[in-house]
PDB file of C-alpha atoms in Angstrom:
ATOM      1  CA  MET A 318      -2.213  -5.436 -20.395  1.00 91.00           C
ATOM      2  CA  ASP A 319       0.429  -5.081 -17.714  1.00 94.00           C
ATOM      3  CA  ALA A 320       2.177  -1.704 -17.537  1.00 96.00           C
ATOM      4  CA  MET A 321       5.650  -3.235 -17.891  1.00 97.00           C
ATOM      5  CA  ARG A 322       4.664  -4.914 -21.134  1.00 97.00           C
ATOM      6  CA  LEU A 323       3.232  -1.641 -22.469  1.00 96.00           C
ATOM      7  CA  ILE A 324       6.396   0.198 -21.475  1.00 97.00           C
ATOM      8  CA  GLY A 325       8.499  -2.404 -23.282  1.00 97.00           C
ATOM      9  CA  VAL A 326       6.420  -2.225 -26.456  1.00 96.00           C
ATOM     10  CA  THR A 327       6.499   1.575 -26.388  1.00 96.00           C
ATOM     11  CA  ARG A 328      10.261   1.665 -25.737  1.00 97.00           C
ATOM     12  CA  HIS A 329      10.810  -0.621 -28.713  1.00 97.00           C
ATOM     13  CA  ALA A 330       8.591   1.493 -30.982  1.00 95.00           C
ATOM     14  CA  LEU A 331      10.367   4.695 -29.915  1.00 96.00           C
ATOM     15  CA  ALA A 332      13.763   3.114 -30.607  1.00 96.00           C
ATOM     16  CA  LYS A 333      12.604   2.021 -34.097  1.00 96.00           C
ATOM     17  CA  ALA A 334      11.128   5.416 -34.998  1.00 95.00           C
ATOM     18  CA  GLY A 335      13.235   6.890 -37.748  1.00 90.00           C
ATOM     19  CA  SER A 336      11.348   9.824 -39.194  1.00 91.00           C
ATOM     20  CA  VAL A 337      10.407  13.028 -37.410  1.00 90.00           C
ATOM     21  CA  HIS A 338       6.745  12.072 -37.715  1.00 87.00           C
ATOM     22  CA  ASP A 339       7.340   8.666 -36.159  1.00 90.00           C
ATOM     23  CA  ILE A 340       9.464  10.057 -33.319  1.00 92.00           C
ATOM     24  CA  VAL A 341       6.878  12.675 -32.429  1.00 89.00           C
ATOM     25  CA  ALA A 342       4.045  10.134 -32.655  1.00 88.00           C
ATOM     26  CA  GLU A 343       5.930   7.720 -30.374  1.00 91.00           C
ATOM     27  CA  ALA A 344       6.752  10.499 -27.899  1.00 90.00           C
ATOM     28  CA  TRP A 345       3.007  11.206 -27.920  1.00 88.00           C
ATOM     29  CA  GLN A 346       2.389   7.530 -27.081  1.00 92.00           C
ATOM     30  CA  VAL A 347       4.919   7.747 -24.208  1.00 93.00           C
ATOM     31  CA  GLN A 348       3.068  10.724 -22.755  1.00 91.00           C
ATOM     32  CA  ALA A 349      -0.264   8.922 -23.117  1.00 91.00           C
ATOM     33  CA  LEU A 350       1.219   6.010 -21.196  1.00 95.00           C
ATOM     34  CA  ALA A 351       2.472   8.359 -18.465  1.00 94.00           C
ATOM     35  CA  GLU A 352      -1.016   9.819 -18.247  1.00 93.00           C
ATOM     36  CA  ALA A 353      -2.577   6.336 -18.000  1.00 94.00           C
ATOM     37  CA  VAL A 354      -0.139   5.112 -15.352  1.00 95.00           C
ATOM     38  CA  GLY A 355      -0.757   8.283 -13.372  1.00 94.00           C
ATOM     39  CA  GLY A 356      -4.487   7.651 -13.614  1.00 93.00           C
ATOM     40  CA  TYR A 357      -4.033   4.086 -12.454  1.00 94.00           C
ATOM     41  CA  PHE A 358      -2.162   5.285  -9.360  1.00 92.00           C
ATOM     42  CA  VAL A 359      -4.752   7.988  -8.666  1.00 92.00           C
ATOM     43  CA  VAL A 360      -7.334   5.223  -8.330  1.00 92.00           C
ATOM     44  CA  SER A 361      -5.263   2.307  -7.009  1.00 86.00           C
ATOM     45  CA  GLY A 362      -2.107   3.757  -5.495  1.00 82.00           C
ATOM     46  CA  PRO A 363      -1.336   4.781  -1.949  1.00 80.00           C
ATOM     47  CA  ALA A 364      -3.108   7.934  -0.789  1.00 82.00           C
ATOM     48  CA  ALA A 365       0.205   9.688  -0.140  1.00 80.00           C
ATOM     49  CA  ALA A 366       1.198   9.371  -3.814  1.00 84.00           C
ATOM     50  CA  ARG A 367      -2.114  10.440  -5.352  1.00 88.00           C
ATOM     51  CA  ALA A 368      -1.257  14.132  -5.672  1.00 89.00           C
ATOM     52  CA  GLU A 369       1.912  13.227  -7.584  1.00 91.00           C
ATOM     53  CA  ALA A 370      -0.108  10.757  -9.675  1.00 93.00           C
ATOM     54  CA  ARG A 371      -2.596  13.497 -10.614  1.00 93.00           C
ATOM     55  CA  GLY A 372       0.347  15.716 -11.558  1.00 91.00           C
ATOM     56  CA  LEU A 373       1.692  12.905 -13.740  1.00 92.00           C
ATOM     57  CA  CYS A 374      -1.670  12.718 -15.526  1.00 89.00           C
ATOM     58  CA  GLU A 375      -1.675  16.472 -16.091  1.00 88.00           C
ATOM     59  CA  ALA A 376       1.933  16.569 -17.355  1.00 84.00           C
ATOM     60  CA  GLY A 377       1.285  13.688 -19.764  1.00 81.00           C
ATOM     61  CA  GLY A 378      -1.836  15.372 -21.087  1.00 79.00           C
ATOM     62  CA  ARG A 379      -0.059  18.710 -21.489  1.00 76.00           C
ATOM     63  CA  ALA A 380       2.808  17.080 -23.389  1.00 70.00           C
ATOM     64  CA  ARG A 381       0.414  15.300 -25.729  1.00 73.00           C
ATOM     65  CA  GLY A 382      -1.330  18.612 -26.376  1.00 68.00           C
ATOM     66  CA  ALA A 383       1.987  20.320 -27.072  1.00 64.00           C
ATOM     67  CA  LEU A 384       2.964  17.612 -29.536  1.00 67.00           C
ATOM     68  CA  PHE A 385      -0.230  17.815 -31.551  1.00 65.00           C
ATOM     69  CA  HIS A 386       0.694  18.959 -35.021  1.00 58.00           C
ATOM     70  CA  PRO A 387      -1.843  18.856 -37.874  1.00 57.00           C
ATOM     71  CA  ALA A 388       0.731  17.667 -40.397  1.00 49.00           C
ATOM     72  CA  LEU A 389       1.806  14.701 -38.278  1.00 52.00           C
ATOM     73  CA  HIS A 390       0.015  11.380 -38.328  1.00 49.00           C
ATOM     74  CA  TYR A 391      -0.887  10.181 -34.881  1.00 51.00           C
ATOM     75  CA  PRO A 392      -1.788   6.551 -34.299  1.00 51.00           C
ATOM     76  CA  THR A 393      -5.312   7.335 -33.165  1.00 49.00           C
ATOM     77  CA  LEU A 394      -5.869   9.650 -36.121  1.00 44.00           C
ATOM     78  CA  ARG A 395      -4.784   7.177 -38.766  1.00 45.00           C
ATOM     79  CA  GLY A 396      -6.735   4.185 -37.545  1.00 46.00           C
ATOM     80  CA  GLY A 397      -4.044   2.944 -35.179  1.00 55.00           C
ATOM     81  CA  ARG A 398      -4.525   2.515 -31.478  1.00 70.00           C
ATOM     82  CA  LEU A 399      -3.517   4.309 -28.372  1.00 83.00           C
ATOM     83  CA  ARG A 400      -1.375   1.749 -26.532  1.00 90.00           C
ATOM     84  CA  ALA A 401      -2.053   3.324 -23.145  1.00 91.00           C
ATOM     85  CA  ALA A 402      -5.736   2.443 -23.463  1.00 90.00           C
ATOM     86  CA  GLN A 403      -4.726  -1.206 -23.015  1.00 93.00           C
ATOM     87  CA  LEU A 404      -3.399  -0.666 -19.472  1.00 93.00           C
ATOM     88  CA  THR A 405      -5.162  -3.046 -17.097  1.00 93.00           C
ATOM     89  CA  GLU A 406      -2.703  -3.701 -14.289  1.00 92.00           C
ATOM     90  CA  VAL A 407       0.455  -2.655 -12.505  1.00 92.00           C
ATOM     91  CA  ARG A 408       2.007  -5.749 -10.958  1.00 91.00           C
ATOM     92  CA  ASP A 409       5.127  -4.139  -9.526  1.00 91.00           C
ATOM     93  CA  PRO A 410       4.571  -0.424  -8.850  1.00 91.00           C
ATOM     94  CA  ARG A 411       8.232   0.360  -8.150  1.00 91.00           C
ATOM     95  CA  GLU A 412       9.464  -1.415 -11.289  1.00 94.00           C
ATOM     96  CA  VAL A 413       6.818   0.317 -13.406  1.00 95.00           C
ATOM     97  CA  LEU A 414       7.675   3.774 -12.074  1.00 95.00           C
ATOM     98  CA  LEU A 415      11.411   3.247 -12.598  1.00 96.00           C
ATOM     99  CA  ALA A 416      10.851   2.010 -16.167  1.00 98.00           C
ATOM    100  CA  LEU A 417       8.396   4.825 -16.918  1.00 97.00           C
ATOM    101  CA  GLY A 418      10.907   7.405 -15.685  1.00 97.00           C
ATOM    102  CA  ASP A 419      13.533   5.946 -18.019  1.00 97.00           C
ATOM    103  CA  LEU A 420      11.075   5.887 -20.930  1.00 97.00           C
ATOM    104  CA  LEU A 421      10.143   9.534 -20.347  1.00 96.00           C
ATOM    105  CA  ALA A 422      13.854  10.414 -20.433  1.00 96.00           C
ATOM    106  CA  GLU A 423      14.289   8.508 -23.707  1.00 97.00           C
ATOM    107  CA  ALA A 424      11.324  10.326 -25.232  1.00 95.00           C
ATOM    108  CA  GLY A 425      12.757  13.643 -24.053  1.00 95.00           C
ATOM    109  CA  PHE A 426      16.109  12.871 -25.687  1.00 96.00           C
ATOM    110  CA  ALA A 427      14.372  11.871 -28.914  1.00 96.00           C
ATOM    111  CA  LEU A 428      12.450  15.159 -28.909  1.00 95.00           C
ATOM    112  CA  VAL A 429      15.666  17.104 -28.322  1.00 96.00           C
ATOM    113  CA  GLY A 430      16.967  15.502 -31.514  1.00 96.00           C
ATOM    114  CA  VAL A 431      13.846  16.536 -33.417  1.00 95.00           C
ATOM    115  CA  ALA A 432      13.938  20.087 -32.049  1.00 95.00           C
ATOM    116  CA  SER A 433      17.635  20.423 -32.842  1.00 96.00           C
ATOM    117  CA  ASN A 434      17.223  19.333 -36.432  1.00 95.00           C
ATOM    118  CA  THR A 435      13.976  20.961 -37.514  1.00 93.00           C
ATOM    119  CA  GLU A 436      13.753  24.142 -39.472  1.00 94.00           C
ATOM    120  CA  GLU A 437      10.049  24.449 -38.692  1.00 91.00           C
ATOM    121  CA  GLU A 438       9.687  26.922 -35.846  1.00 92.00           C
ATOM    122  CA  ALA A 439       6.283  25.662 -34.702  1.00 88.00           C
ATOM    123  CA  LEU A 440       7.544  22.075 -34.417  1.00 89.00           C
ATOM    124  CA  TYR A 441      10.612  23.301 -32.533  1.00 92.00           C
ATOM    125  CA  TRP A 442       8.497  25.049 -29.894  1.00 90.00           C
ATOM    126  CA  GLN A 443       6.101  22.132 -29.651  1.00 87.00           C
ATOM    127  CA  CYS A 444       9.039  19.849 -28.916  1.00 90.00           C
ATOM    128  CA  VAL A 445      10.409  22.272 -26.325  1.00 91.00           C
ATOM    129  CA  GLU A 446       7.045  22.351 -24.534  1.00 87.00           C
ATOM    130  CA  ALA A 447       6.775  18.557 -24.677  1.00 86.00           C
ATOM    131  CA  ILE A 448      10.330  18.183 -23.339  1.00 91.00           C
ATOM    132  CA  ASP A 449       9.440  20.438 -20.403  1.00 90.00           C
ATOM    133  CA  ALA A 450       6.294  18.402 -19.744  1.00 87.00           C
ATOM    134  CA  ALA A 451       8.286  15.143 -19.952  1.00 89.00           C
ATOM    135  CA  ASP A 452      10.716  16.541 -17.368  1.00 93.00           C
ATOM    136  CA  GLU A 453       7.796  17.451 -15.123  1.00 92.00           C
ATOM    137  CA  ALA A 454       6.339  13.967 -15.589  1.00 92.00           C
ATOM    138  CA  ARG A 455       9.665  12.438 -14.569  1.00 94.00           C
ATOM    139  CA  ASP A 456       9.695  14.659 -11.479  1.00 94.00           C
ATOM    140  CA  ARG A 457       6.216  13.367 -10.620  1.00 94.00           C
ATOM    141  CA  VAL A 458       7.357   9.774 -11.136  1.00 95.00           C
ATOM    142  CA  HIS A 459      10.288  10.378  -8.778  1.00 94.00           C
ATOM    143  CA  GLY A 460       7.909  11.907  -6.227  1.00 91.00           C
ATOM    144  CA  MET A 461       5.703   8.837  -6.456  1.00 92.00           C
ATOM    145  CA  LEU A 462       8.744   6.613  -5.943  1.00 91.00           C
ATOM    146  CA  ARG A 463       9.676   8.572  -2.811  1.00 88.00           C
ATOM    147  CA  HIS A 464       6.156   8.035  -1.427  1.00 83.00           C
ATOM    148  CA  LEU A 465       6.186   4.383  -2.416  1.00 80.00           C
ATOM    149  CA  THR A 466       9.572   3.787  -0.789  1.00 72.00           C
ATOM    150  CA  PHE A 467       8.470   5.539   2.394  1.00 64.00           C
ATOM    151  CA  ARG A 468       5.298   3.464   2.576  1.00 60.00           C
ATOM    152  CA  GLU A 469       7.223   0.260   1.821  1.00 58.00           C
ATOM    153  CA  TRP A 470       9.457   0.932   4.820  1.00 49.00           C
ATOM    154  CA  GLY A 471       6.403   1.400   6.981  1.00 51.00           C
ATOM    155  CA  GLY A 472       4.985  -1.880   5.685  1.00 50.00           C
ATOM    156  CA  GLU A 473       1.829  -0.152   4.434  1.00 49.00           C
ATOM    157  CA  TRP A 474       2.120  -0.702   0.683  1.00 44.00           C
ATOM    158  CA  GLY A 475       1.452  -4.385   0.402  1.00 44.00           C
ATOM    159  CA  GLY A 476       1.766  -4.395  -3.422  1.00 45.00           C
ATOM    160  CA  ALA A 477      -2.000  -4.221  -4.024  1.00 41.00           C
ATOM    161  CA  ALA A 478      -1.802  -1.761  -6.907  1.00 39.00           C
TER     162      ALA A 478
END
């Protein structure tokens, strides 16, 4: 499935999430998508952006680890599916990175709401760690955009990824 479609589906699911469990599970899905997009660019992106892409993978993985909470029901644990596993293509790398950056910000804001309203200390700190990782992931996305823009100006990108 194209990355933009996955981002749209994930954005919609995050916006519909009403309970703490659903918000955290959808933020987890956002981070999995960031990890998958990073992995796609590690393999198929321009060489200059690969270090940032690896960092995006690592930040997404760290955020998903921070958000793991035994009491919460994650899609892959309850028979659902990990949306990011459906990623097959990135048609417009710049558009995907811009949309992913926005989605990471939305997930961060949603987690701020959870952290601000929970009385459970462990969940609070998990959200704080995931927010930090989402910020790092956004930084990596912006770094990839800088590399992409530079390579576009040099005519080297060609849109193959």
